[in-house]
mmCIF file of C-alpha atoms in Angstrom:
data_model
loop_
_atom_site.group_PDB
_atom_site.id
_atom_site.type_symbol
_atom_site.label_atom_id
_atom_site.label_comp_id
_atom_site.label_asym_id
_atom_site.label_seq_id
_atom_site.Cartn_x
_atom_site.Cartn_y
_atom_site.Cartn_z
ATOM 1 C CA MET V 3 -51.495 63.761 -14.027
ATOM 2 C CA GLY V 4 -50.148 67.148 -12.807
ATOM 3 C CA ALA V 5 -47.015 68.367 -12.264
ATOM 4 C CA SER V 6 -45.982 64.538 -11.405
ATOM 5 C CA SER V 7 -43.532 62.616 -12.794
ATOM 6 C CA SER V 8 -45.737 60.738 -14.037
ATOM 7 C CA SER V 9 -46.671 63.309 -16.807
ATOM 8 C CA SER V 10 -43.123 63.300 -18.313
ATOM 9 C CA VAL V 11 -43.501 59.234 -18.610
ATOM 10 C CA ILE V 12 -46.668 58.219 -19.964
ATOM 11 C CA PRO V 13 -46.326 57.982 -23.977
ATOM 12 C CA PRO V 14 -49.334 58.969 -26.498
ATOM 13 C CA ALA V 15 -52.212 56.693 -26.082
ATOM 14 C CA PRO V 16 -54.341 57.031 -29.307
ATOM 15 C CA GLU V 17 -56.177 53.788 -28.628
ATOM 16 C CA SER V 18 -57.551 56.234 -25.429
ATOM 17 C CA GLY V 19 -58.365 59.164 -27.361
ATOM 18 C CA SER V 20 -55.319 62.181 -26.789
ATOM 19 C CA PRO V 21 -54.235 62.770 -23.838
ATOM 20 C CA LEU V 22 -56.337 65.145 -20.633
ATOM 21 C CA PRO V 23 -55.899 68.662 -21.453
ATOM 22 C CA SER V 24 -53.505 69.909 -18.272
ATOM 23 C CA THR V 25 -55.933 71.314 -14.922
ATOM 24 C CA PRO V 26 -54.894 72.615 -11.851
ATOM 25 C CA SER V 27 -53.698 70.684 -8.907
ATOM 26 C CA PRO V 28 -57.311 69.867 -7.094
ATOM 27 C CA SER V 29 -56.244 70.748 -3.610
ATOM 28 C CA VAL V 30 -55.626 74.172 -5.093
ATOM 29 C CA THR V 31 -58.776 74.283 -7.722
ATOM 30 C CA ALA V 32 -61.439 73.518 -4.636
ATOM 31 C CA ALA V 33 -59.656 75.992 -2.384
ATOM 32 C CA GLY V 34 -59.327 78.240 -4.768
ATOM 33 C CA ALA V 35 -62.653 77.898 -6.205
ATOM 34 C CA ALA V 36 -64.363 77.660 -2.482
ATOM 35 C CA ALA V 37 -62.554 81.205 -1.881
ATOM 36 C CA ALA V 38 -64.178 82.646 -4.506
ATOM 37 C CA PHE V 39 -68.295 81.679 -3.390
ATOM 38 C CA ARG V 40 -67.156 81.835 0.482
ATOM 39 C CA PRO V 41 -70.844 82.452 1.943
ATOM 40 C CA SER V 42 -71.102 85.492 4.163
ATOM 41 C CA ALA V 43 -70.652 84.013 6.892
ATOM 42 C CA VAL V 44 -68.021 82.106 6.288
ATOM 43 C CA PRO V 45 -65.224 84.095 7.844
ATOM 44 C CA SER V 46 -62.073 84.661 4.865
ATOM 45 C CA SER V 47 -59.022 83.380 5.551
ATOM 46 C CA PRO V 48 -55.702 82.982 3.352
ATOM 47 C CA SER V 49 -55.739 79.462 1.325
ATOM 48 C CA THR V 50 -53.422 76.431 2.990
ATOM 49 C CA ASP V 51 -49.407 76.345 0.561
ATOM 50 C CA SER V 52 -49.479 74.688 -2.470
ATOM 51 C CA GLY V 53 -46.907 72.605 -0.446
ATOM 52 C CA THR V 54 -48.843 70.996 2.333
ATOM 53 C CA ALA V 55 -52.485 69.822 1.809
ATOM 54 C CA LYS V 56 -54.650 70.294 4.267
ATOM 55 C CA ASP V 57 -55.766 67.408 6.919
ATOM 56 C CA ALA V 58 -58.838 67.372 7.533
ATOM 57 C CA THR V 59 -59.319 65.079 10.938
ATOM 58 C CA LEU V 60 -56.809 68.368 12.710
ATOM 59 C CA SER V 61 -57.332 71.241 13.242
ATOM 60 C CA PRO V 62 -55.737 73.970 10.348
ATOM 61 C CA SER V 63 -52.916 74.680 12.855
ATOM 62 C CA GLU V 64 -51.968 70.986 13.593
ATOM 63 C CA ASP V 65 -52.188 70.268 9.940
ATOM 64 C CA THR V 66 -48.561 68.595 8.888
ATOM 65 C CA GLY V 67 -49.733 66.312 5.967
ATOM 66 C CA PRO V 68 -47.047 66.351 2.855
ATOM 67 C CA GLY V 69 -49.830 66.921 -0.221
ATOM 68 C CA THR V 70 -49.690 64.572 -2.858
ATOM 69 C CA PHE V 71 -47.014 63.591 -5.320
ATOM 70 C CA GLU V 72 -47.538 65.439 -8.084
ATOM 71 C CA ASP V 73 -47.219 68.324 -6.337
ATOM 72 C CA LEU V 74 -43.900 67.441 -5.259
ATOM 73 C CA HIS V 75 -42.348 70.687 -6.809
ATOM 74 C CA ARG V 76 -45.080 73.088 -7.058
ATOM 75 C CA LYS V 77 -43.760 75.576 -4.770
ATOM 76 C CA CYS V 78 -41.267 76.122 -7.057
ATOM 77 C CA LYS V 79 -42.970 75.064 -10.019
ATOM 78 C CA ASP V 80 -45.685 78.094 -9.355
ATOM 79 C CA ILE V 81 -43.243 80.523 -9.094
ATOM 80 C CA PHE V 82 -42.134 80.675 -13.791
ATOM 81 C CA PRO V 83 -44.998 82.606 -15.111
ATOM 82 C CA VAL V 84 -46.784 80.913 -18.160
ATOM 83 C CA PRO V 85 -46.433 83.250 -21.416
ATOM 84 C CA PHE V 86 -49.306 83.586 -23.526
ATOM 85 C CA GLU V 87 -49.530 84.509 -27.590
ATOM 86 C CA GLY V 88 -52.458 87.006 -28.909
ATOM 87 C CA ALA V 89 -54.894 88.885 -27.324
ATOM 88 C CA LYS V 90 -57.417 87.398 -24.803
ATOM 89 C CA LEU V 91 -60.658 89.069 -22.662
ATOM 90 C CA VAL V 92 -61.754 86.812 -19.774
ATOM 91 C CA ILE V 93 -64.869 88.407 -17.930
ATOM 92 C CA ASN V 94 -66.095 85.977 -14.871
ATOM 93 C CA LYS V 95 -69.480 86.647 -13.103
ATOM 94 C CA GLY V 96 -70.730 85.690 -10.192
ATOM 95 C CA LEU V 97 -74.800 84.615 -9.883
ATOM 96 C CA SER V 98 -74.598 83.573 -6.707
ATOM 97 C CA ASN V 99 -72.296 82.992 -3.564
ATOM 98 C CA HIS V 100 -71.944 79.076 -5.049
ATOM 99 C CA PHE V 101 -72.479 79.887 -8.720
ATOM 100 C CA GLN V 102 -69.826 81.584 -11.578
ATOM 101 C CA ILE V 103 -69.263 82.233 -15.097
ATOM 102 C CA CYS V 104 -66.926 83.134 -16.834
ATOM 103 C CA HIS V 105 -66.132 84.084 -20.646
ATOM 104 C CA ASN V 106 -63.343 83.665 -22.791
ATOM 105 C CA LEU V 107 -61.820 85.278 -25.482
ATOM 106 C CA THR V 108 -59.363 84.845 -27.388
ATOM 107 C CA MET V 109 -57.353 85.965 -30.139
ATOM 108 C CA SER V 110 -54.110 84.301 -31.771
ATOM 109 C CA VAL V 111 -52.015 83.349 -34.510
ATOM 110 C CA LEU V 112 -50.344 79.823 -32.546
ATOM 111 C CA GLN V 113 -53.548 79.079 -31.569
ATOM 112 C CA PRO V 114 -56.784 78.293 -32.339
ATOM 113 C CA SER V 115 -59.095 81.600 -31.371
ATOM 114 C CA GLY V 116 -62.881 81.208 -30.497
ATOM 115 C CA TYR V 117 -64.869 81.728 -27.576
ATOM 116 C CA LYS V 118 -65.089 79.641 -24.980
ATOM 117 C CA PHE V 119 -67.800 79.917 -22.115
ATOM 118 C CA GLY V 120 -66.688 78.239 -18.522
ATOM 119 C CA CYS V 121 -69.163 77.938 -15.553
ATOM 120 C CA THR V 122 -67.883 76.809 -11.833
ATOM 121 C CA TYR V 123 -70.296 75.502 -8.701
ATOM 122 C CA VAL V 124 -69.184 75.331 -5.267
ATOM 123 C CA GLY V 125 -71.296 73.257 -3.318
ATOM 124 C CA THR V 126 -72.106 73.589 1.014
ATOM 125 C CA LYS V 127 -70.574 71.220 2.356
ATOM 126 C CA GLN V 128 -67.505 72.935 4.104
ATOM 127 C CA PHE V 129 -64.112 70.997 5.006
ATOM 128 C CA GLY V 130 -62.866 74.490 6.348
ATOM 129 C CA PRO V 131 -63.192 78.040 6.496
ATOM 130 C CA SER V 132 -61.787 78.450 2.780
ATOM 131 C CA GLU V 133 -63.094 75.226 0.881
ATOM 132 C CA ALA V 134 -66.657 73.598 0.415
ATOM 133 C CA TYR V 135 -66.833 70.907 -1.714
ATOM 134 C CA PRO V 136 -68.347 69.836 -4.601
ATOM 135 C CA VAL V 137 -66.631 71.759 -7.043
ATOM 136 C CA LEU V 138 -67.535 71.700 -10.853
ATOM 137 C CA MET V 139 -66.439 73.002 -13.896
ATOM 138 C CA ALA V 140 -66.935 73.258 -17.118
ATOM 139 C CA GLU V 141 -65.759 74.558 -20.305
ATOM 140 C CA GLY V 142 -67.106 74.564 -23.861
ATOM 141 C CA ASP V 143 -66.326 75.933 -27.076
ATOM 142 C CA LEU V 144 -68.591 76.991 -30.026
ATOM 143 C CA GLY V 145 -67.665 73.696 -32.027
ATOM 144 C CA GLY V 146 -68.313 71.875 -29.651
ATOM 145 C CA ASN V 147 -65.355 70.481 -27.012
ATOM 146 C CA LEU V 148 -65.769 70.586 -23.552
ATOM 147 C CA ASN V 149 -63.313 69.796 -20.589
ATOM 148 C CA ALA V 150 -65.155 68.971 -16.916
ATOM 149 C CA THR V 151 -64.047 68.407 -14.063
ATOM 150 C CA ALA V 152 -65.291 67.351 -10.598
ATOM 151 C CA VAL V 153 -64.239 67.670 -7.504
ATOM 152 C CA HIS V 154 -65.871 66.432 -4.030
ATOM 153 C CA HIS V 155 -64.408 64.806 -0.554
ATOM 154 C CA LEU V 156 -66.680 61.256 0.286
ATOM 155 C CA THR V 157 -65.700 62.084 4.072
ATOM 156 C CA LYS V 158 -63.546 64.035 5.732
ATOM 157 C CA ALA V 159 -60.077 61.958 4.640
ATOM 158 C CA VAL V 160 -60.983 61.766 0.741
ATOM 159 C CA ARG V 161 -60.869 62.963 -1.885
ATOM 160 C CA CYS V 162 -61.776 62.542 -5.667
ATOM 161 C CA ARG V 163 -61.654 63.463 -8.981
ATOM 162 C CA ALA V 164 -62.998 63.107 -12.220
ATOM 163 C CA VAL V 165 -61.165 64.717 -15.765
ATOM 164 C CA THR V 166 -63.434 64.376 -19.058
ATOM 165 C CA GLN V 167 -62.514 65.998 -22.451
ATOM 166 C CA PHE V 168 -65.046 65.312 -24.852
ATOM 167 C CA GLN V 169 -64.319 66.673 -29.299
ATOM 168 C CA GLY V 170 -67.599 66.433 -30.474
ATOM 169 C CA ASN V 171 -70.023 63.869 -29.150
ATOM 170 C CA LYS V 172 -66.525 61.615 -28.569
ATOM 171 C CA CYS V 173 -64.878 61.051 -25.084
ATOM 172 C CA MET V 174 -60.881 61.354 -26.138
ATOM 173 C CA ALA V 175 -60.176 61.153 -22.395
ATOM 174 C CA ALA V 176 -61.295 60.742 -18.838
ATOM 175 C CA GLN V 177 -59.360 60.489 -16.052
ATOM 176 C CA LEU V 178 -60.157 59.277 -12.182
ATOM 177 C CA THR V 179 -57.926 60.141 -9.448
ATOM 178 C CA SER V 180 -58.337 59.483 -5.465
ATOM 179 C CA ASP V 181 -56.510 60.611 -2.510
ATOM 180 C CA TYR V 182 -56.244 59.539 1.393
ATOM 181 C CA LYS V 183 -55.288 61.698 3.652
ATOM 182 C CA GLY V 184 -53.886 60.925 6.628
ATOM 183 C CA ARG V 185 -51.723 62.649 9.461
ATOM 184 C CA ASP V 186 -48.400 62.808 8.020
ATOM 185 C CA PHE V 187 -49.095 60.801 4.525
ATOM 186 C CA VAL V 188 -50.453 60.987 1.499
ATOM 187 C CA ALA V 189 -51.881 58.040 -1.252
ATOM 188 C CA SER V 190 -53.062 58.331 -4.399
ATOM 189 C CA LEU V 191 -54.622 56.340 -7.102
ATOM 190 C CA THR V 192 -55.187 57.522 -11.204
ATOM 191 C CA LEU V 193 -57.144 55.403 -13.257
ATOM 192 C CA SER V 194 -56.673 56.746 -16.739
ATOM 193 C CA ASN V 195 -57.598 55.999 -20.161
ATOM 194 C CA VAL V 196 -59.169 52.374 -18.738
ATOM 195 C CA ASP V 197 -60.905 50.412 -21.116
ATOM 196 C CA CYS V 198 -62.053 46.916 -20.285
ATOM 197 C CA LEU V 199 -62.710 46.154 -24.101
ATOM 198 C CA ASN V 200 -59.677 46.773 -25.461
ATOM 199 C CA GLY V 201 -57.201 46.555 -22.863
ATOM 200 C CA SER V 202 -55.771 50.098 -22.673
ATOM 201 C CA GLY V 203 -55.364 52.485 -19.572
ATOM 202 C CA VAL V 204 -52.885 54.173 -16.901
ATOM 203 C CA ILE V 205 -53.178 53.301 -13.151
ATOM 204 C CA VAL V 206 -50.935 55.401 -11.232
ATOM 205 C CA GLY V 207 -50.116 54.629 -7.471
ATOM 206 C CA GLN V 208 -48.933 57.384 -5.929
ATOM 207 C CA TYR V 209 -47.897 56.951 -2.062
ATOM 208 C CA LEU V 210 -46.186 60.638 -0.075
ATOM 209 C CA GLN V 211 -44.399 60.709 3.867
ATOM 210 C CA ASN V 212 -43.866 63.049 5.748
ATOM 211 C CA VAL V 213 -40.453 61.214 7.445
ATOM 212 C CA THR V 214 -39.824 64.200 9.921
ATOM 213 C CA GLN V 215 -42.044 68.059 10.285
ATOM 214 C CA ARG V 216 -39.434 69.122 7.277
ATOM 215 C CA LEU V 217 -38.710 66.224 4.980
ATOM 216 C CA ALA V 218 -40.989 64.267 3.189
ATOM 217 C CA LEU V 219 -40.013 61.148 0.710
ATOM 218 C CA GLY V 220 -42.412 59.277 -1.521
ATOM 219 C CA ALA V 221 -42.728 57.235 -4.609
ATOM 220 C CA GLU V 222 -44.905 56.709 -7.106
ATOM 221 C CA LEU V 223 -45.669 53.835 -9.243
ATOM 222 C CA LEU V 224 -46.888 54.063 -13.478
ATOM 223 C CA TYR V 225 -48.222 50.780 -15.350
ATOM 224 C CA GLN V 226 -50.162 50.895 -19.068
ATOM 225 C CA VAL V 227 -50.708 48.174 -20.816
ATOM 226 C CA GLY V 228 -52.114 48.508 -24.714
ATOM 227 C CA PRO V 229 -52.353 47.940 -28.068
ATOM 228 C CA THR V 230 -50.066 49.937 -29.387
ATOM 229 C CA VAL V 231 -47.466 49.939 -26.236
ATOM 230 C CA PRO V 232 -44.034 48.451 -26.726
ATOM 231 C CA GLY V 233 -44.470 44.916 -25.196
ATOM 232 C CA ASN V 234 -48.116 45.576 -25.231
ATOM 233 C CA GLN V 235 -47.315 46.470 -21.283
ATOM 234 C CA PHE V 236 -44.651 47.707 -19.288
ATOM 235 C CA THR V 237 -44.188 50.134 -15.477
ATOM 236 C CA VAL V 238 -41.986 53.346 -14.623
ATOM 237 C CA CYS V 239 -40.832 53.286 -10.845
ATOM 238 C CA SER V 240 -40.349 56.795 -9.828
ATOM 239 C CA LEU V 241 -38.606 58.403 -6.011
ATOM 240 C CA GLY V 242 -39.240 61.645 -4.819
ATOM 241 C CA GLY V 243 -38.307 63.889 -1.746
ATOM 242 C CA ARG V 244 -38.674 67.120 -0.416
ATOM 243 C CA TYR V 245 -37.043 69.167 2.339
ATOM 244 C CA THR V 246 -39.157 72.682 3.693
ATOM 245 C CA GLY V 247 -37.330 75.210 5.524
ATOM 246 C CA ASP V 248 -37.806 78.226 6.998
ATOM 247 C CA LYS V 249 -37.885 80.058 3.413
ATOM 248 C CA TYR V 250 -36.732 77.379 1.176
ATOM 249 C CA GLN V 251 -37.809 74.298 -0.409
ATOM 250 C CA LEU V 252 -35.183 71.871 -1.780
ATOM 251 C CA SER V 253 -37.446 68.811 -3.594
ATOM 252 C CA THR V 254 -36.491 65.967 -6.141
ATOM 253 C CA SER V 255 -37.623 63.488 -8.583
ATOM 254 C CA LEU V 256 -35.658 60.675 -9.742
ATOM 255 C CA THR V 257 -37.112 57.586 -12.471
ATOM 256 C CA PRO V 258 -33.734 55.449 -12.232
ATOM 257 C CA MET V 259 -35.470 52.755 -15.233
ATOM 258 C CA ALA V 260 -35.965 56.085 -17.678
ATOM 259 C CA GLY V 261 -32.690 57.717 -16.040
ATOM 260 C CA GLY V 262 -35.157 60.548 -15.415
ATOM 261 C CA LEU V 263 -34.197 63.876 -12.985
ATOM 262 C CA HIS V 264 -36.668 66.468 -11.742
ATOM 263 C CA VAL V 265 -34.751 69.089 -8.578
ATOM 264 C CA CYS V 266 -36.527 72.106 -7.953
ATOM 265 C CA TYR V 267 -35.567 74.529 -5.213
ATOM 266 C CA TYR V 268 -37.697 77.364 -3.964
ATOM 267 C CA GLN V 269 -36.260 80.446 -2.180
ATOM 268 C CA LYS V 270 -38.803 82.885 -0.272
ATOM 269 C CA ALA V 271 -35.851 86.229 -0.314
ATOM 270 C CA ASN V 272 -38.389 88.545 1.511
ATOM 271 C CA ASP V 273 -42.317 89.296 1.075
ATOM 272 C CA SER V 274 -42.372 90.851 -2.405
ATOM 273 C CA LEU V 275 -39.441 88.465 -4.454
ATOM 274 C CA GLN V 276 -39.736 85.044 -4.667
ATOM 275 C CA ILE V 277 -37.023 82.806 -6.828
ATOM 276 C CA GLY V 278 -36.756 78.972 -8.094
ATOM 277 C CA VAL V 279 -34.417 77.108 -10.097
ATOM 278 C CA GLU V 280 -34.970 74.091 -11.790
ATOM 279 C CA LEU V 281 -33.298 70.772 -13.693
ATOM 280 C CA GLU V 282 -34.743 68.623 -15.496
ATOM 281 C CA GLY V 283 -32.609 65.939 -17.102
ATOM 282 C CA SER V 284 -33.040 62.280 -18.567
ATOM 283 C CA LEU V 285 -29.937 59.675 -19.924
ATOM 284 C CA ARG V 286 -32.339 58.380 -22.179
ATOM 285 C CA THR V 287 -32.505 61.327 -24.417
ATOM 286 C CA GLN V 288 -29.086 63.201 -23.400
ATOM 287 C CA GLU V 289 -30.773 66.996 -22.957
ATOM 288 C CA CYS V 290 -30.907 67.979 -19.701
ATOM 289 C CA THR V 291 -32.462 71.453 -19.080
ATOM 290 C CA ALA V 292 -32.346 74.464 -16.690
ATOM 291 C CA THR V 293 -34.501 77.194 -15.834
ATOM 292 C CA ILE V 294 -34.221 80.659 -13.757
ATOM 293 C CA GLY V 295 -37.351 82.043 -12.372
ATOM 294 C CA TYR V 296 -38.778 84.504 -10.644
ATOM 295 C CA GLN V 297 -42.194 86.136 -8.894
ATOM 296 C CA LEU V 298 -41.796 90.488 -7.888
ATOM 297 C CA GLU V 299 -44.791 91.679 -6.351
ATOM 298 C CA LEU V 300 -45.073 95.335 -5.293
ATOM 299 C CA PRO V 301 -48.128 95.915 -3.934
ATOM 300 C CA LYS V 302 -48.156 100.060 -3.232
ATOM 301 C CA ALA V 303 -48.236 99.967 -7.431
ATOM 302 C CA ASN V 304 -50.752 96.842 -7.872
ATOM 303 C CA VAL V 305 -47.837 95.064 -9.557
ATOM 304 C CA ALA V 306 -46.200 91.572 -10.300
ATOM 305 C CA PHE V 307 -43.582 90.317 -12.041
ATOM 306 C CA ARG V 308 -42.487 87.020 -12.942
ATOM 307 C CA GLY V 309 -40.087 86.148 -15.588
ATOM 308 C CA GLN V 310 -37.430 83.344 -16.383
ATOM 309 C CA LEU V 311 -34.502 82.136 -18.352
ATOM 310 C CA ASP V 312 -33.747 78.434 -19.327
ATOM 311 C CA SER V 313 -29.851 77.314 -20.914
ATOM 312 C CA ASN V 314 -31.900 77.059 -23.803
ATOM 313 C CA TRP V 315 -32.167 80.380 -24.322
ATOM 314 C CA CYS V 316 -35.858 80.708 -23.872
ATOM 315 C CA ILE V 317 -36.478 84.063 -21.915
ATOM 316 C CA GLY V 318 -40.309 84.500 -20.528
ATOM 317 C CA ALA V 319 -41.957 86.515 -18.782
ATOM 318 C CA VAL V 320 -45.693 88.137 -16.988
ATOM 319 C CA MET V 321 -47.021 91.534 -16.221
ATOM 320 C CA GLU V 322 -50.365 91.848 -14.529
ATOM 321 C CA LYS V 323 -51.395 95.239 -13.371
ATOM 322 C CA LYS V 324 -54.432 96.008 -10.949
ATOM 323 C CA LEU V 325 -56.307 98.457 -12.084
ATOM 324 C CA PRO V 326 -58.680 99.132 -8.852
ATOM 325 C CA PRO V 327 -61.375 100.350 -7.758
ATOM 326 C CA LEU V 328 -62.778 98.803 -11.159
ATOM 327 C CA PRO V 329 -62.344 95.261 -10.795
ATOM 328 C CA PHE V 330 -59.723 94.728 -13.872
ATOM 329 C CA THR V 331 -56.769 93.051 -14.204
ATOM 330 C CA PHE V 332 -54.368 94.047 -17.437
ATOM 331 C CA ALA V 333 -51.886 91.784 -18.509
ATOM 332 C CA LEU V 334 -49.039 92.265 -20.552
ATOM 333 C CA SER V 335 -46.644 89.153 -21.555
ATOM 334 C CA ALA V 336 -43.500 88.505 -23.746
ATOM 335 C CA PHE V 337 -41.532 85.350 -24.848
ATOM 336 C CA ALA V 338 -39.001 84.598 -27.162
ATOM 337 C CA ASN V 339 -36.031 82.278 -28.218
ATOM 338 C CA HIS V 340 -32.488 82.852 -28.697
ATOM 339 C CA VAL V 341 -31.302 80.577 -30.538
ATOM 340 C CA LYS V 342 -35.184 80.202 -33.438
ATOM 341 C CA GLY V 343 -34.466 83.890 -33.425
ATOM 342 C CA ALA V 344 -38.599 83.360 -32.842
ATOM 343 C CA CYS V 345 -40.993 85.628 -29.656
ATOM 344 C CA ARG V 346 -44.309 86.145 -29.470
ATOM 345 C CA PHE V 347 -46.318 88.492 -27.128
ATOM 346 C CA GLY V 348 -49.695 88.922 -25.024
ATOM 347 C CA VAL V 349 -52.053 91.155 -24.139
ATOM 348 C CA GLY V 350 -55.120 90.631 -22.507
ATOM 349 C CA LEU V 351 -57.706 91.810 -19.875
ATOM 350 C CA ILE V 352 -59.576 89.798 -16.917
ATOM 351 C CA VAL V 353 -62.314 91.677 -15.684
ATOM 352 C CA GLY V 354 -64.194 90.030 -12.424
#
């Protein structure tokens, strides 16, 4: 369910298979993939910020869409690093303006090591200088496991995304999301692991509305049914809001029935430094975690740093160094849990 509050309240659904793999937001995926395969005739332009969504009925300069509810906290969460362990080699190769392949080789102690092959196809239907559809992505390994994602704009206002996960010859999880973008609102409907024969599945409805140019308010309603669910069914409602300033953003989501609170604050200190603070708590589990993170970019040195520290005394950092004129990016990662006395390190090379 992305970064929305539903991801934290949906319990495992054994009757429908394992949870879906973590996938990028459809807007970010489509825009990023389209930018990578943009035909040479189309001029390059920067991607839309994560905190907004491009309304196809408006020109980019007039766009006031609030984005999807699941991306409510994305501006802050994109700052935090994603530490990895071991060694990884990623080779990206563009075969044409619309097709790219990716080779991914990993060696790790904590996660299964091996080789993965991925491919991405971007269509010719243009919805902006940096967006083209459909976008088809798939990644598989030597064990027969496959993750696939398809994103397409059916109309200027309706975008659909389908995500599936296969293990061997069995479909373990499936999810279909549809977003409707109005002038100042976005409504989304998600169906996850729906099994009509066994009477199980998850339905999530989301709505985010621009109240003013800076303030957006919305809600999310989750309904899950299944034989392994307590009471065979349950419903969870979440409320959310986001206030955007010139160089800062404050977002919060509240789940009253589950006693959950999620607050994020983003601040752009200058052109090189961005800071984010995240607070997550739950009355039901009696737990609360605060995290502070930063992103520092040094364009002259072609270096980007990301780091974080939370209230559980866990610290993590990732450094990426571009090596021009070669299309190489060198990455170093470190993570330490001072309470458990555990640490892990990673090194990676990205080509292309």
